[in-house]
GROMACS .gro file of C-alpha atoms in nm:
model
  509
    1UNK     CA    1   0.557   2.103  12.244
    2UNK     CA    2   0.455   2.202  12.597
    3UNK     CA    3   0.657   2.521  12.648
    4UNK     CA    4   0.541   2.878  12.591
    5UNK     CA    5   0.728   3.175  12.736
    6UNK     CA    6   0.560   3.511  12.678
    7UNK     CA    7   0.696   3.856  12.760
    8UNK     CA    8   0.962   3.755  13.011
    9UNK     CA    9   1.073   4.119  13.027
   10UNK     CA   10   0.727   4.255  13.107
   11UNK     CA   11   0.778   4.252  13.484
   12UNK     CA   12   1.065   4.213  13.724
   13UNK     CA   13   1.252   3.900  13.620
   14UNK     CA   14   1.009   3.850  13.333
   15UNK     CA   15   0.737   3.701  13.555
   16UNK     CA   16   0.519   3.585  13.264
   17UNK     CA   17   0.317   3.266  13.235
   18UNK     CA   18   0.453   2.935  13.115
   19UNK     CA   19   0.168   2.742  12.950
   20UNK     CA   20   0.111   2.407  12.791
   21UNK     CA   21   0.158   2.488  12.423
   22UNK     CA   22   0.435   2.644  12.217
   23UNK     CA   23   0.220   2.713  11.913
   24UNK     CA   24   0.143   3.077  12.006
   25UNK     CA   25   0.471   3.164  12.174
   26UNK     CA   26   0.577   3.530  12.142
   27UNK     CA   27   0.947   3.572  12.060
   28UNK     CA   28   1.164   3.786  12.281
   29UNK     CA   29   1.227   4.086  12.059
   30UNK     CA   30   1.410   4.414  12.082
   31UNK     CA   31   1.078   4.581  12.161
   32UNK     CA   32   1.009   4.359  12.461
   33UNK     CA   33   1.361   4.393  12.599
   34UNK     CA   34   1.343   4.772  12.567
   35UNK     CA   35   1.065   4.768  12.827
   36UNK     CA   36   1.330   4.685  13.089
   37UNK     CA   37   1.643   4.861  12.964
   38UNK     CA   38   1.855   4.793  13.272
   39UNK     CA   39   1.876   4.419  13.309
   40UNK     CA   40   2.100   4.272  13.571
   41UNK     CA   41   2.329   3.985  13.477
   42UNK     CA   42   2.087   3.750  13.650
   43UNK     CA   43   1.792   3.888  13.452
   44UNK     CA   44   1.988   3.867  13.131
   45UNK     CA   45   2.068   3.502  13.194
   46UNK     CA   46   1.698   3.434  13.256
   47UNK     CA   47   1.616   3.601  12.927
   48UNK     CA   48   1.877   3.390  12.752
   49UNK     CA   49   1.731   3.071  12.902
   50UNK     CA   50   1.387   3.176  12.777
   51UNK     CA   51   1.521   3.240  12.427
   52UNK     CA   52   1.690   2.901  12.417
   53UNK     CA   53   1.371   2.731  12.532
   54UNK     CA   54   1.163   2.905  12.269
   55UNK     CA   55   1.397   2.794  11.992
   56UNK     CA   56   1.387   2.431  12.106
   57UNK     CA   57   1.734   2.425  12.262
   58UNK     CA   58   1.601   2.259  12.575
   59UNK     CA   59   1.922   2.108  12.709
   60UNK     CA   60   2.108   2.437  12.674
   61UNK     CA   61   1.819   2.625  12.836
   62UNK     CA   62   1.810   2.386  13.129
   63UNK     CA   63   2.186   2.400  13.177
   64UNK     CA   64   2.155   2.777  13.211
   65UNK     CA   65   1.837   2.777  13.420
   66UNK     CA   66   1.929   2.517  13.685
   67UNK     CA   67   2.210   2.723  13.846
   68UNK     CA   68   1.998   3.038  13.825
   69UNK     CA   69   1.724   2.876  14.035
   70UNK     CA   70   1.984   2.736  14.277
   71UNK     CA   71   2.158   3.075  14.316
   72UNK     CA   72   2.099   3.299  14.622
   73UNK     CA   73   1.960   3.570  14.390
   74UNK     CA   74   1.658   3.348  14.318
   75UNK     CA   75   1.527   3.421  14.667
   76UNK     CA   76   1.494   3.788  14.568
   77UNK     CA   77   1.264   3.706  14.279
   78UNK     CA   78   0.893   3.788  14.344
   79UNK     CA   79   0.680   3.481  14.417
   80UNK     CA   80   0.506   3.476  14.081
   81UNK     CA   81   0.840   3.505  13.906
   82UNK     CA   82   0.975   3.210  14.105
   83UNK     CA   83   0.669   3.011  14.003
   84UNK     CA   84   0.718   3.080  13.632
   85UNK     CA   85   1.086   2.992  13.641
   86UNK     CA   86   1.031   2.668  13.833
   87UNK     CA   87   0.751   2.586  13.591
   88UNK     CA   88   0.993   2.641  13.303
   89UNK     CA   89   1.249   2.418  13.474
   90UNK     CA   90   0.989   2.140  13.510
   91UNK     CA   91   0.877   2.174  13.148
   92UNK     CA   92   1.233   2.159  13.018
   93UNK     CA   93   1.298   1.839  13.211
   94UNK     CA   94   0.975   1.697  13.066
   95UNK     CA   95   1.070   1.789  12.710
   96UNK     CA   96   1.406   1.620  12.761
   97UNK     CA   97   1.224   1.310  12.895
   98UNK     CA   98   1.398   1.346  13.228
   99UNK     CA   99   1.081   1.231  13.401
  100UNK     CA  100   1.217   1.160  13.752
  101UNK     CA  101   1.383   1.503  13.754
  102UNK     CA  102   1.067   1.665  13.619
  103UNK     CA  103   0.867   1.504  13.898
  104UNK     CA  104   1.101   1.646  14.163
  105UNK     CA  105   1.050   1.994  14.019
  106UNK     CA  106   0.673   1.951  13.985
  107UNK     CA  107   0.657   1.855  14.350
  108UNK     CA  108   0.823   2.187  14.431
  109UNK     CA  109   0.589   2.366  14.193
  110UNK     CA  110   0.270   2.221  14.342
  111UNK     CA  111   0.386   2.318  14.690
  112UNK     CA  112   0.364   2.684  14.586
  113UNK     CA  113   0.042   2.884  14.643
  114UNK     CA  114   0.021   2.972  14.273
  115UNK     CA  115  -0.019   2.606  14.168
  116UNK     CA  116  -0.325   2.559  13.946
  117UNK     CA  117  -0.498   2.252  13.803
  118UNK     CA  118  -0.253   2.239  13.513
  119UNK     CA  119   0.041   2.209  13.753
  120UNK     CA  120  -0.125   1.920  13.939
  121UNK     CA  121  -0.212   1.745  13.615
  122UNK     CA  122   0.145   1.774  13.491
  123UNK     CA  123   0.277   1.645  13.821
  124UNK     CA  124   0.065   1.331  13.788
  125UNK     CA  125   0.176   1.292  13.425
  126UNK     CA  126   0.539   1.315  13.533
  127UNK     CA  127   0.482   1.066  13.816
  128UNK     CA  128   0.327   0.819  13.572
  129UNK     CA  129   0.605   0.863  13.318
  130UNK     CA  130   0.864   0.818  13.593
  131UNK     CA  131   0.690   0.504  13.720
  132UNK     CA  132   0.622   0.664  14.059
  133UNK     CA  133   0.261   0.550  14.086
  134UNK     CA  134   0.264   0.597  14.463
  135UNK     CA  135   0.316   0.971  14.414
  136UNK     CA  136   0.037   0.986  14.156
  137UNK     CA  137  -0.202   0.799  14.386
  138UNK     CA  138  -0.121   1.021  14.682
  139UNK     CA  139  -0.176   1.334  14.473
  140UNK     CA  140  -0.515   1.221  14.340
  141UNK     CA  141  -0.628   1.109  14.685
  142UNK     CA  142  -0.528   1.449  14.822
  143UNK     CA  143  -0.702   1.635  14.541
  144UNK     CA  144  -1.019   1.429  14.596
  145UNK     CA  145  -1.027   1.556  14.951
  146UNK     CA  146  -0.981   1.925  14.881
  147UNK     CA  147  -1.013   2.001  14.507
  148UNK     CA  148  -1.265   1.746  14.389
  149UNK     CA  149  -1.340   1.942  14.071
  150UNK     CA  150  -0.982   1.873  13.957
  151UNK     CA  151  -1.063   1.502  13.934
  152UNK     CA  152  -1.280   1.573  13.630
  153UNK     CA  153  -0.965   1.668  13.438
  154UNK     CA  154  -0.816   1.318  13.476
  155UNK     CA  155  -0.924   1.032  13.252
  156UNK     CA  156  -1.145   0.791  13.443
  157UNK     CA  157  -0.960   0.492  13.293
  158UNK     CA  158  -0.634   0.625  13.432
  159UNK     CA  159  -0.774   0.668  13.782
  160UNK     CA  160  -0.922   0.317  13.779
  161UNK     CA  161  -0.595   0.164  13.657
  162UNK     CA  162  -0.398   0.364  13.910
  163UNK     CA  163  -0.618   0.243  14.193
  164UNK     CA  164  -0.599  -0.128  14.112
  165UNK     CA  165  -0.336  -0.201  13.846
  166UNK     CA  166  -0.040   0.034  13.864
  167UNK     CA  167   0.004   0.014  14.240
  168UNK     CA  168   0.164  -0.312  14.357
  169UNK     CA  169  -0.017  -0.585  14.550
  170UNK     CA  170   0.224  -0.549  14.840
  171UNK     CA  171   0.084  -0.463  15.185
  172UNK     CA  172   0.204  -0.105  15.141
  173UNK     CA  173   0.054  -0.089  14.793
  174UNK     CA  174  -0.283  -0.218  14.914
  175UNK     CA  175  -0.288   0.042  15.192
  176UNK     CA  176  -0.232   0.310  14.929
  177UNK     CA  177  -0.500   0.158  14.704
  178UNK     CA  178  -0.747   0.166  14.991
  179UNK     CA  179  -0.666   0.526  15.072
  180UNK     CA  180  -0.719   0.630  14.711
  181UNK     CA  181  -1.044   0.437  14.671
  182UNK     CA  182  -1.177   0.574  15.000
  183UNK     CA  183  -1.092   0.929  14.894
  184UNK     CA  184  -1.265   0.883  14.557
  185UNK     CA  185  -1.570   0.732  14.722
  186UNK     CA  186  -1.598   1.007  14.984
  187UNK     CA  187  -1.558   1.271  14.712
  188UNK     CA  188  -1.854   1.126  14.520
  189UNK     CA  189  -1.641   1.019  14.223
  190UNK     CA  190  -1.849   0.773  14.023
  191UNK     CA  191  -1.696   0.733  13.679
  192UNK     CA  192  -1.783   0.365  13.633
  193UNK     CA  193  -1.602   0.279  13.953
  194UNK     CA  194  -1.780  -0.051  14.021
  195UNK     CA  195  -1.458  -0.255  14.029
  196UNK     CA  196  -1.307  -0.014  14.279
  197UNK     CA  197  -1.610  -0.029  14.509
  198UNK     CA  198  -1.635  -0.408  14.481
  199UNK     CA  199  -1.266  -0.458  14.559
  200UNK     CA  200  -1.274  -0.223  14.856
  201UNK     CA  201  -1.601  -0.368  14.989
  202UNK     CA  202  -1.448  -0.717  14.994
  203UNK     CA  203  -1.151  -0.589  15.190
  204UNK     CA  204  -1.379  -0.410  15.434
  205UNK     CA  205  -1.579  -0.728  15.486
  206UNK     CA  206  -1.256  -0.917  15.554
  207UNK     CA  207  -1.176  -0.650  15.811
  208UNK     CA  208  -1.522  -0.678  15.973
  209UNK     CA  209  -1.654  -0.339  15.860
  210UNK     CA  210  -1.990  -0.440  15.711
  211UNK     CA  211  -2.135  -0.088  15.736
  212UNK     CA  212  -1.877   0.079  15.516
  213UNK     CA  213  -1.875  -0.227  15.289
  214UNK     CA  214  -2.250  -0.193  15.239
  215UNK     CA  215  -2.211   0.171  15.137
  216UNK     CA  216  -1.952   0.071  14.878
  217UNK     CA  217  -2.156  -0.226  14.755
  218UNK     CA  218  -2.457  -0.002  14.697
  219UNK     CA  219  -2.261   0.172  14.418
  220UNK     CA  220  -2.170  -0.149  14.233
  221UNK     CA  221  -2.351  -0.136  13.901
  222UNK     CA  222  -2.137  -0.318  13.642
  223UNK     CA  223  -2.268  -0.666  13.551
  224UNK     CA  224  -1.937  -0.847  13.598
  225UNK     CA  225  -1.886  -0.694  13.940
  226UNK     CA  226  -2.236  -0.784  14.052
  227UNK     CA  227  -2.173  -1.137  13.928
  228UNK     CA  228  -1.852  -1.149  14.132
  229UNK     CA  229  -2.041  -1.028  14.439
  230UNK     CA  230  -2.310  -1.293  14.389
  231UNK     CA  231  -2.069  -1.588  14.388
  232UNK     CA  232  -1.844  -1.471  14.672
  233UNK     CA  233  -1.963  -1.579  15.019
  234UNK     CA  234  -1.794  -1.278  15.177
  235UNK     CA  235  -2.079  -1.067  15.045
  236UNK     CA  236  -2.360  -1.288  15.175
  237UNK     CA  237  -2.390  -1.068  15.484
  238UNK     CA  238  -2.508  -0.784  15.256
  239UNK     CA  239  -2.783  -0.970  15.070
  240UNK     CA  240  -3.057  -0.822  15.286
  241UNK     CA  241  -2.916  -0.471  15.330
  242UNK     CA  242  -2.790  -0.417  14.973
  243UNK     CA  243  -2.996  -0.648  14.748
  244UNK     CA  244  -2.927  -0.439  14.437
  245UNK     CA  245  -2.559  -0.540  14.450
  246UNK     CA  246  -2.668  -0.896  14.363
  247UNK     CA  247  -2.909  -0.805  14.082
  248UNK     CA  248  -2.700  -0.936  13.793
  249UNK     CA  249  -2.983  -0.964  13.539
  250UNK     CA  250  -3.088  -0.604  13.600
  251UNK     CA  251  -2.730  -0.487  13.557
  252UNK     CA  252  -2.694  -0.682  13.232
  253UNK     CA  253  -3.012  -0.533  13.089
  254UNK     CA  254  -2.924  -0.181  13.201
  255UNK     CA  255  -2.570  -0.207  13.064
  256UNK     CA  256  -2.690  -0.333  12.727
  257UNK     CA  257  -2.957  -0.064  12.697
  258UNK     CA  258  -2.717   0.214  12.796
  259UNK     CA  259  -2.464   0.103  12.537
  260UNK     CA  260  -2.734   0.055  12.272
  261UNK     CA  261  -2.864   0.409  12.327
  262UNK     CA  262  -2.515   0.555  12.310
  263UNK     CA  263  -2.431   0.359  11.994
  264UNK     CA  264  -2.745   0.474  11.813
  265UNK     CA  265  -2.660   0.842  11.840
  266UNK     CA  266  -2.596   0.952  11.478
  267UNK     CA  267  -2.236   1.060  11.535
  268UNK     CA  268  -2.144   0.786  11.781
  269UNK     CA  269  -1.769   0.725  11.789
  270UNK     CA  270  -1.612   0.393  11.698
  271UNK     CA  271  -1.526   0.302  12.057
  272UNK     CA  272  -1.888   0.363  12.166
  273UNK     CA  273  -2.028   0.134  11.896
  274UNK     CA  274  -1.755  -0.122  11.959
  275UNK     CA  275  -1.854  -0.127  12.325
  276UNK     CA  276  -2.213  -0.205  12.229
  277UNK     CA  277  -2.098  -0.482  11.995
  278UNK     CA  278  -1.893  -0.634  12.276
  279UNK     CA  279  -2.196  -0.619  12.506
  280UNK     CA  280  -2.401  -0.808  12.246
  281UNK     CA  281  -2.123  -1.063  12.219
  282UNK     CA  282  -2.122  -1.105  12.598
  283UNK     CA  283  -2.491  -1.191  12.583
  284UNK     CA  284  -2.429  -1.453  12.313
  285UNK     CA  285  -2.589  -1.245  12.037
  286UNK     CA  286  -2.299  -1.299  11.801
  287UNK     CA  287  -2.463  -1.225  11.465
  288UNK     CA  288  -2.603  -0.896  11.595
  289UNK     CA  289  -2.264  -0.812  11.744
  290UNK     CA  290  -2.091  -0.872  11.411
  291UNK     CA  291  -2.340  -0.655  11.223
  292UNK     CA  292  -2.287  -0.372  11.473
  293UNK     CA  293  -1.907  -0.382  11.467
  294UNK     CA  294  -1.903  -0.412  11.087
  295UNK     CA  295  -2.127  -0.108  11.050
  296UNK     CA  296  -1.914   0.089  11.293
  297UNK     CA  297  -1.588   0.001  11.118
  298UNK     CA  298  -1.737   0.066  10.775
  299UNK     CA  299  -1.856   0.411  10.879
  300UNK     CA  300  -1.528   0.507  11.045
  301UNK     CA  301  -1.325   0.400  10.741
  302UNK     CA  302  -1.544   0.518  10.452
  303UNK     CA  303  -1.761   0.807  10.568
  304UNK     CA  304  -1.616   1.156  10.556
  305UNK     CA  305  -1.846   1.280  10.832
  306UNK     CA  306  -1.759   0.999  11.074
  307UNK     CA  307  -1.552   1.092  11.380
  308UNK     CA  308  -1.193   0.990  11.316
  309UNK     CA  309  -1.111   0.696  11.543
  310UNK     CA  310  -0.798   0.710  11.751
  311UNK     CA  311  -0.548   0.435  11.677
  312UNK     CA  312  -0.618   0.264  12.009
  313UNK     CA  313  -0.994   0.264  11.950
  314UNK     CA  314  -0.946   0.108  11.606
  315UNK     CA  315  -0.718  -0.160  11.751
  316UNK     CA  316  -0.972  -0.264  12.012
  317UNK     CA  317  -1.255  -0.257  11.759
  318UNK     CA  318  -1.057  -0.500  11.545
  319UNK     CA  319  -0.994  -0.711  11.854
  320UNK     CA  320  -1.368  -0.720  11.929
  321UNK     CA  321  -1.445  -0.820  11.570
  322UNK     CA  322  -1.187  -1.100  11.590
  323UNK     CA  323  -1.346  -1.239  11.906
  324UNK     CA  324  -1.695  -1.227  11.755
  325UNK     CA  325  -1.576  -1.401  11.438
  326UNK     CA  326  -1.406  -1.670  11.646
  327UNK     CA  327  -1.732  -1.737  11.835
  328UNK     CA  328  -1.902  -1.774  11.497
  329UNK     CA  329  -1.644  -2.030  11.385
  330UNK     CA  330  -1.489  -1.795  11.130
  331UNK     CA  331  -1.143  -1.846  11.274
  332UNK     CA  332  -0.948  -1.758  10.961
  333UNK     CA  333  -1.115  -1.418  10.942
  334UNK     CA  334  -1.057  -1.371  11.314
  335UNK     CA  335  -0.688  -1.432  11.253
  336UNK     CA  336  -0.679  -1.167  10.980
  337UNK     CA  337  -0.837  -0.909  11.209
  338UNK     CA  338  -0.593  -0.980  11.491
  339UNK     CA  339  -0.305  -0.947  11.246
  340UNK     CA  340  -0.438  -0.603  11.149
  341UNK     CA  341  -0.466  -0.506  11.514
  342UNK     CA  342  -0.120  -0.636  11.607
  343UNK     CA  343   0.046  -0.438  11.326
  344UNK     CA  344  -0.079  -0.107  11.466
  345UNK     CA  345   0.122   0.067  11.740
  346UNK     CA  346  -0.051   0.103  12.076
  347UNK     CA  347   0.014   0.421  12.276
  348UNK     CA  348   0.290   0.497  12.026
  349UNK     CA  349   0.478   0.176  12.108
  350UNK     CA  350   0.493  -0.184  11.992
  351UNK     CA  351   0.148  -0.340  12.022
  352UNK     CA  352   0.242  -0.620  12.258
  353UNK     CA  353  -0.113  -0.689  12.379
  354UNK     CA  354  -0.242  -0.793  12.040
  355UNK     CA  355   0.077  -0.969  11.938
  356UNK     CA  356   0.027  -1.193  12.242
  357UNK     CA  357  -0.345  -1.236  12.160
  358UNK     CA  358  -0.250  -1.326  11.803
  359UNK     CA  359   0.002  -1.578  11.928
  360UNK     CA  360  -0.264  -1.740  12.146
  361UNK     CA  361  -0.508  -1.764  11.853
  362UNK     CA  362  -0.237  -1.928  11.643
  363UNK     CA  363  -0.190  -2.179  11.926
  364UNK     CA  364  -0.564  -2.246  11.944
  365UNK     CA  365  -0.559  -2.310  11.570
  366UNK     CA  366  -0.276  -2.561  11.608
  367UNK     CA  367  -0.028  -2.334  11.431
  368UNK     CA  368   0.229  -2.336  11.708
  369UNK     CA  369   0.532  -2.244  11.497
  370UNK     CA  370   0.344  -1.930  11.392
  371UNK     CA  371   0.256  -1.867  11.757
  372UNK     CA  372   0.623  -1.875  11.854
  373UNK     CA  373   0.722  -1.656  11.557
  374UNK     CA  374   0.457  -1.400  11.654
  375UNK     CA  375   0.577  -1.353  12.010
  376UNK     CA  376   0.948  -1.383  11.928
  377UNK     CA  377   0.973  -1.018  11.822
  378UNK     CA  378   0.810  -0.880  12.136
  379UNK     CA  379   1.052  -0.656  12.322
  380UNK     CA  380   1.040  -0.749  12.691
  381UNK     CA  381   1.113  -0.385  12.773
  382UNK     CA  382   0.758  -0.309  12.657
  383UNK     CA  383   0.603  -0.572  12.886
  384UNK     CA  384   0.478  -0.536  13.240
  385UNK     CA  385   0.518  -0.843  13.467
  386UNK     CA  386   0.163  -0.953  13.379
  387UNK     CA  387   0.242  -0.924  13.010
  388UNK     CA  388   0.556  -1.132  13.048
  389UNK     CA  389   0.347  -1.407  13.206
  390UNK     CA  390   0.096  -1.396  12.921
  391UNK     CA  391   0.375  -1.410  12.664
  392UNK     CA  392   0.534  -1.708  12.838
  393UNK     CA  393   0.195  -1.879  12.854
  394UNK     CA  394   0.171  -1.868  12.475
  395UNK     CA  395   0.531  -1.985  12.444
  396UNK     CA  396   0.494  -2.276  12.686
  397UNK     CA  397   0.173  -2.409  12.533
  398UNK     CA  398   0.321  -2.392  12.184
  399UNK     CA  399   0.635  -2.568  12.305
  400UNK     CA  400   0.430  -2.847  12.458
  401UNK     CA  401   0.220  -2.909  12.149
  402UNK     CA  402   0.532  -2.909  11.931
  403UNK     CA  403   0.679  -3.182  12.150
  404UNK     CA  404   0.961  -2.967  12.284
  405UNK     CA  405   0.946  -3.118  12.629
  406UNK     CA  406   1.267  -2.967  12.769
  407UNK     CA  407   1.166  -2.617  12.661
  408UNK     CA  408   0.816  -2.668  12.801
  409UNK     CA  409   0.952  -2.778  13.139
  410UNK     CA  410   1.182  -2.475  13.147
  411UNK     CA  411   0.885  -2.248  13.080
  412UNK     CA  412   0.682  -2.415  13.355
  413UNK     CA  413   0.971  -2.362  13.597
  414UNK     CA  414   0.989  -1.994  13.497
  415UNK     CA  415   0.614  -1.951  13.540
  416UNK     CA  416   0.630  -2.113  13.883
  417UNK     CA  417   0.903  -1.870  13.985
  418UNK     CA  418   0.698  -1.570  13.872
  419UNK     CA  419   0.357  -1.709  13.965
  420UNK     CA  420   0.261  -1.407  14.174
  421UNK     CA  421   0.257  -1.187  13.862
  422UNK     CA  422  -0.033  -1.386  13.710
  423UNK     CA  423  -0.123  -1.722  13.868
  424UNK     CA  424  -0.381  -1.795  13.597
  425UNK     CA  425  -0.103  -1.820  13.337
  426UNK     CA  426   0.050  -2.112  13.525
  427UNK     CA  427  -0.293  -2.279  13.537
  428UNK     CA  428  -0.334  -2.236  13.160
  429UNK     CA  429   0.007  -2.388  13.094
  430UNK     CA  430  -0.075  -2.677  13.328
  431UNK     CA  431  -0.388  -2.729  13.117
  432UNK     CA  432  -0.181  -2.744  12.799
  433UNK     CA  433   0.033  -3.013  12.958
  434UNK     CA  434  -0.261  -3.196  13.113
  435UNK     CA  435  -0.108  -3.159  13.461
  436UNK     CA  436  -0.421  -3.160  13.680
  437UNK     CA  437  -0.226  -3.161  14.007
  438UNK     CA  438  -0.030  -2.849  13.909
  439UNK     CA  439  -0.340  -2.669  13.784
  440UNK     CA  440  -0.538  -2.754  14.096
  441UNK     CA  441  -0.259  -2.637  14.327
  442UNK     CA  442  -0.232  -2.305  14.142
  443UNK     CA  443  -0.610  -2.258  14.142
  444UNK     CA  444  -0.639  -2.337  14.514
  445UNK     CA  445  -0.365  -2.081  14.586
  446UNK     CA  446  -0.576  -1.818  14.416
  447UNK     CA  447  -0.887  -1.916  14.609
  448UNK     CA  448  -0.700  -1.890  14.937
  449UNK     CA  449  -0.573  -1.542  14.848
  450UNK     CA  450  -0.842  -1.280  14.932
  451UNK     CA  451  -0.703  -1.049  14.664
  452UNK     CA  452  -0.727  -1.309  14.385
  453UNK     CA  453  -1.033  -1.501  14.501
  454UNK     CA  454  -1.282  -1.305  14.293
  455UNK     CA  455  -1.118  -1.387  13.959
  456UNK     CA  456  -1.076  -1.750  14.064
  457UNK     CA  457  -1.446  -1.780  14.146
  458UNK     CA  458  -1.544  -1.608  13.823
  459UNK     CA  459  -1.334  -1.855  13.627
  460UNK     CA  460  -1.519  -2.149  13.786
  461UNK     CA  461  -1.869  -2.035  13.688
  462UNK     CA  462  -2.081  -2.198  13.418
  463UNK     CA  463  -2.135  -1.970  13.118
  464UNK     CA  464  -2.281  -1.987  12.770
  465UNK     CA  465  -2.118  -2.277  12.588
  466UNK     CA  466  -1.904  -2.114  12.317
  467UNK     CA  467  -2.026  -2.231  11.976
  468UNK     CA  468  -1.777  -2.361  11.723
  469UNK     CA  469  -1.495  -2.444  11.967
  470UNK     CA  470  -1.160  -2.553  11.832
  471UNK     CA  471  -1.018  -2.892  11.939
  472UNK     CA  472  -0.780  -2.716  12.178
  473UNK     CA  473  -1.071  -2.529  12.334
  474UNK     CA  474  -1.255  -2.854  12.399
  475UNK     CA  475  -0.945  -3.004  12.553
  476UNK     CA  476  -0.911  -2.701  12.780
  477UNK     CA  477  -1.273  -2.720  12.893
  478UNK     CA  478  -1.240  -3.088  12.975
  479UNK     CA  479  -0.925  -3.016  13.173
  480UNK     CA  480  -1.089  -2.731  13.366
  481UNK     CA  481  -1.381  -2.955  13.458
  482UNK     CA  482  -1.139  -3.224  13.580
  483UNK     CA  483  -0.975  -2.968  13.808
  484UNK     CA  484  -1.312  -2.848  13.941
  485UNK     CA  485  -1.421  -3.207  14.006
  486UNK     CA  486  -1.135  -3.272  14.247
  487UNK     CA  487  -1.268  -3.307  14.605
  488UNK     CA  488  -1.020  -3.055  14.746
  489UNK     CA  489  -1.113  -2.796  14.483
  490UNK     CA  490  -1.486  -2.858  14.533
  491UNK     CA  491  -1.450  -2.815  14.909
  492UNK     CA  492  -1.255  -2.491  14.871
  493UNK     CA  493  -1.507  -2.343  14.627
  494UNK     CA  494  -1.791  -2.433  14.862
  495UNK     CA  495  -1.605  -2.271  15.151
  496UNK     CA  496  -1.542  -1.943  14.969
  497UNK     CA  497  -1.817  -1.918  14.710
  498UNK     CA  498  -2.054  -2.102  14.480
  499UNK     CA  499  -2.086  -2.205  14.116
  500UNK     CA  500  -2.393  -2.097  13.920
  501UNK     CA  501  -2.497  -2.074  13.555
  502UNK     CA  502  -2.491  -1.730  13.392
  503UNK     CA  503  -2.635  -1.616  13.055
  504UNK     CA  504  -2.311  -1.459  12.936
  505UNK     CA  505  -1.985  -1.564  12.772
  506UNK     CA  506  -1.712  -1.639  13.024
  507UNK     CA  507  -1.367  -1.486  13.079
  508UNK     CA  508  -1.147  -1.482  12.769
  509UNK     CA  509  -0.771  -1.468  12.706
   0.00000   0.00000   0.00000
């Protein structure tokens, strides 16, 4: 519960704070109302709205409050009183899950001089819930420029996703992404922002601004982003001025050591230890990775003094364990772990991510009927466009291997139509069908697209050969090599980047 109304009768029009929790709410009592014995009708209606809100009658409270705020008498309310009433109006809309309406009210609230960090945070929450990511991005960019300390109150993961995932890849969306990334960079925000700096640096290089690109590239520290920089010819102009951006081995060592140190703290949380296990897996140290994730899961599930893992952290720890087990050839155990993960809700909703992952593992194991059964119950309402492509990828590959040619062709046609949402899914389905021409065309389209080139080049690199591959994995690797061996694909890769060997595991589904 987010609503608390305290002592509405204490000042003119009960100008008392509305806070984020209802647990300590003071009821409006005879004693408090006696403090203002002569209430106008308007004041009495405000009191009644407050009482309704405090007893959980949100719809009734809002129905009473909306006309009060719209009435001419509202203009006579002192500024702080107006702020509290508008805050209450916003909170009531939120509690009723009227997120677009709540956002409209929060915009009004944050335009007032009394607006504090809590008001800005709630506005961004409402924008996210309403799907208005443009508003959220504009707010955070604005706060970065004038209230940088407020950024610390947002989760870093949310800001990163907002900058590069939630905003669309349209020209307008990219302009907004750039503005947000620039504002974060200029504000000194550095919460593992390597992907942001790498993405923006590439765009700056495309635009001919090597100076600003170099400043961004200097802050790239994550191993995968340095690897992407190293294989992309756009960045070659920075090799002399920003050599650290190309130091992949240093980044790998630093990343592993940082995660090892964090994981060895006595009370390290499950997600911290899981991150270290995943880093070991990335380096091909699979047995060590399994020992680490097993110890972390054992402690979180059996030790009373262990920090309680959040549901999401447990899900991704199980996912990491499944991947490690699969590398070790223990595919049946990997399947069991993914089943456990898929059964757990994610963010309070159906866990579509791991249901799709489970479906793909079933397909890799040749259990295509089970793959189709697994994804059949996924509610498309819970899927973003990217997720719908991933789900259809599993479906199409299972259809092909089951000999359902008409269904497979229909899925390919659908994937072609929605290719922009995830071109790699079409390539994967082309691989399942052995259609080298289709896969090559889709891959070349990604290489030609400056926004998708990095992931295309990363996919083409040579990585640690996965031990214990399944027959389907071997078929996929042979197909990928056939695509890369085509003269047109070779020429395009040479034009835009290079292929090198790296001591890490490659991209995974």
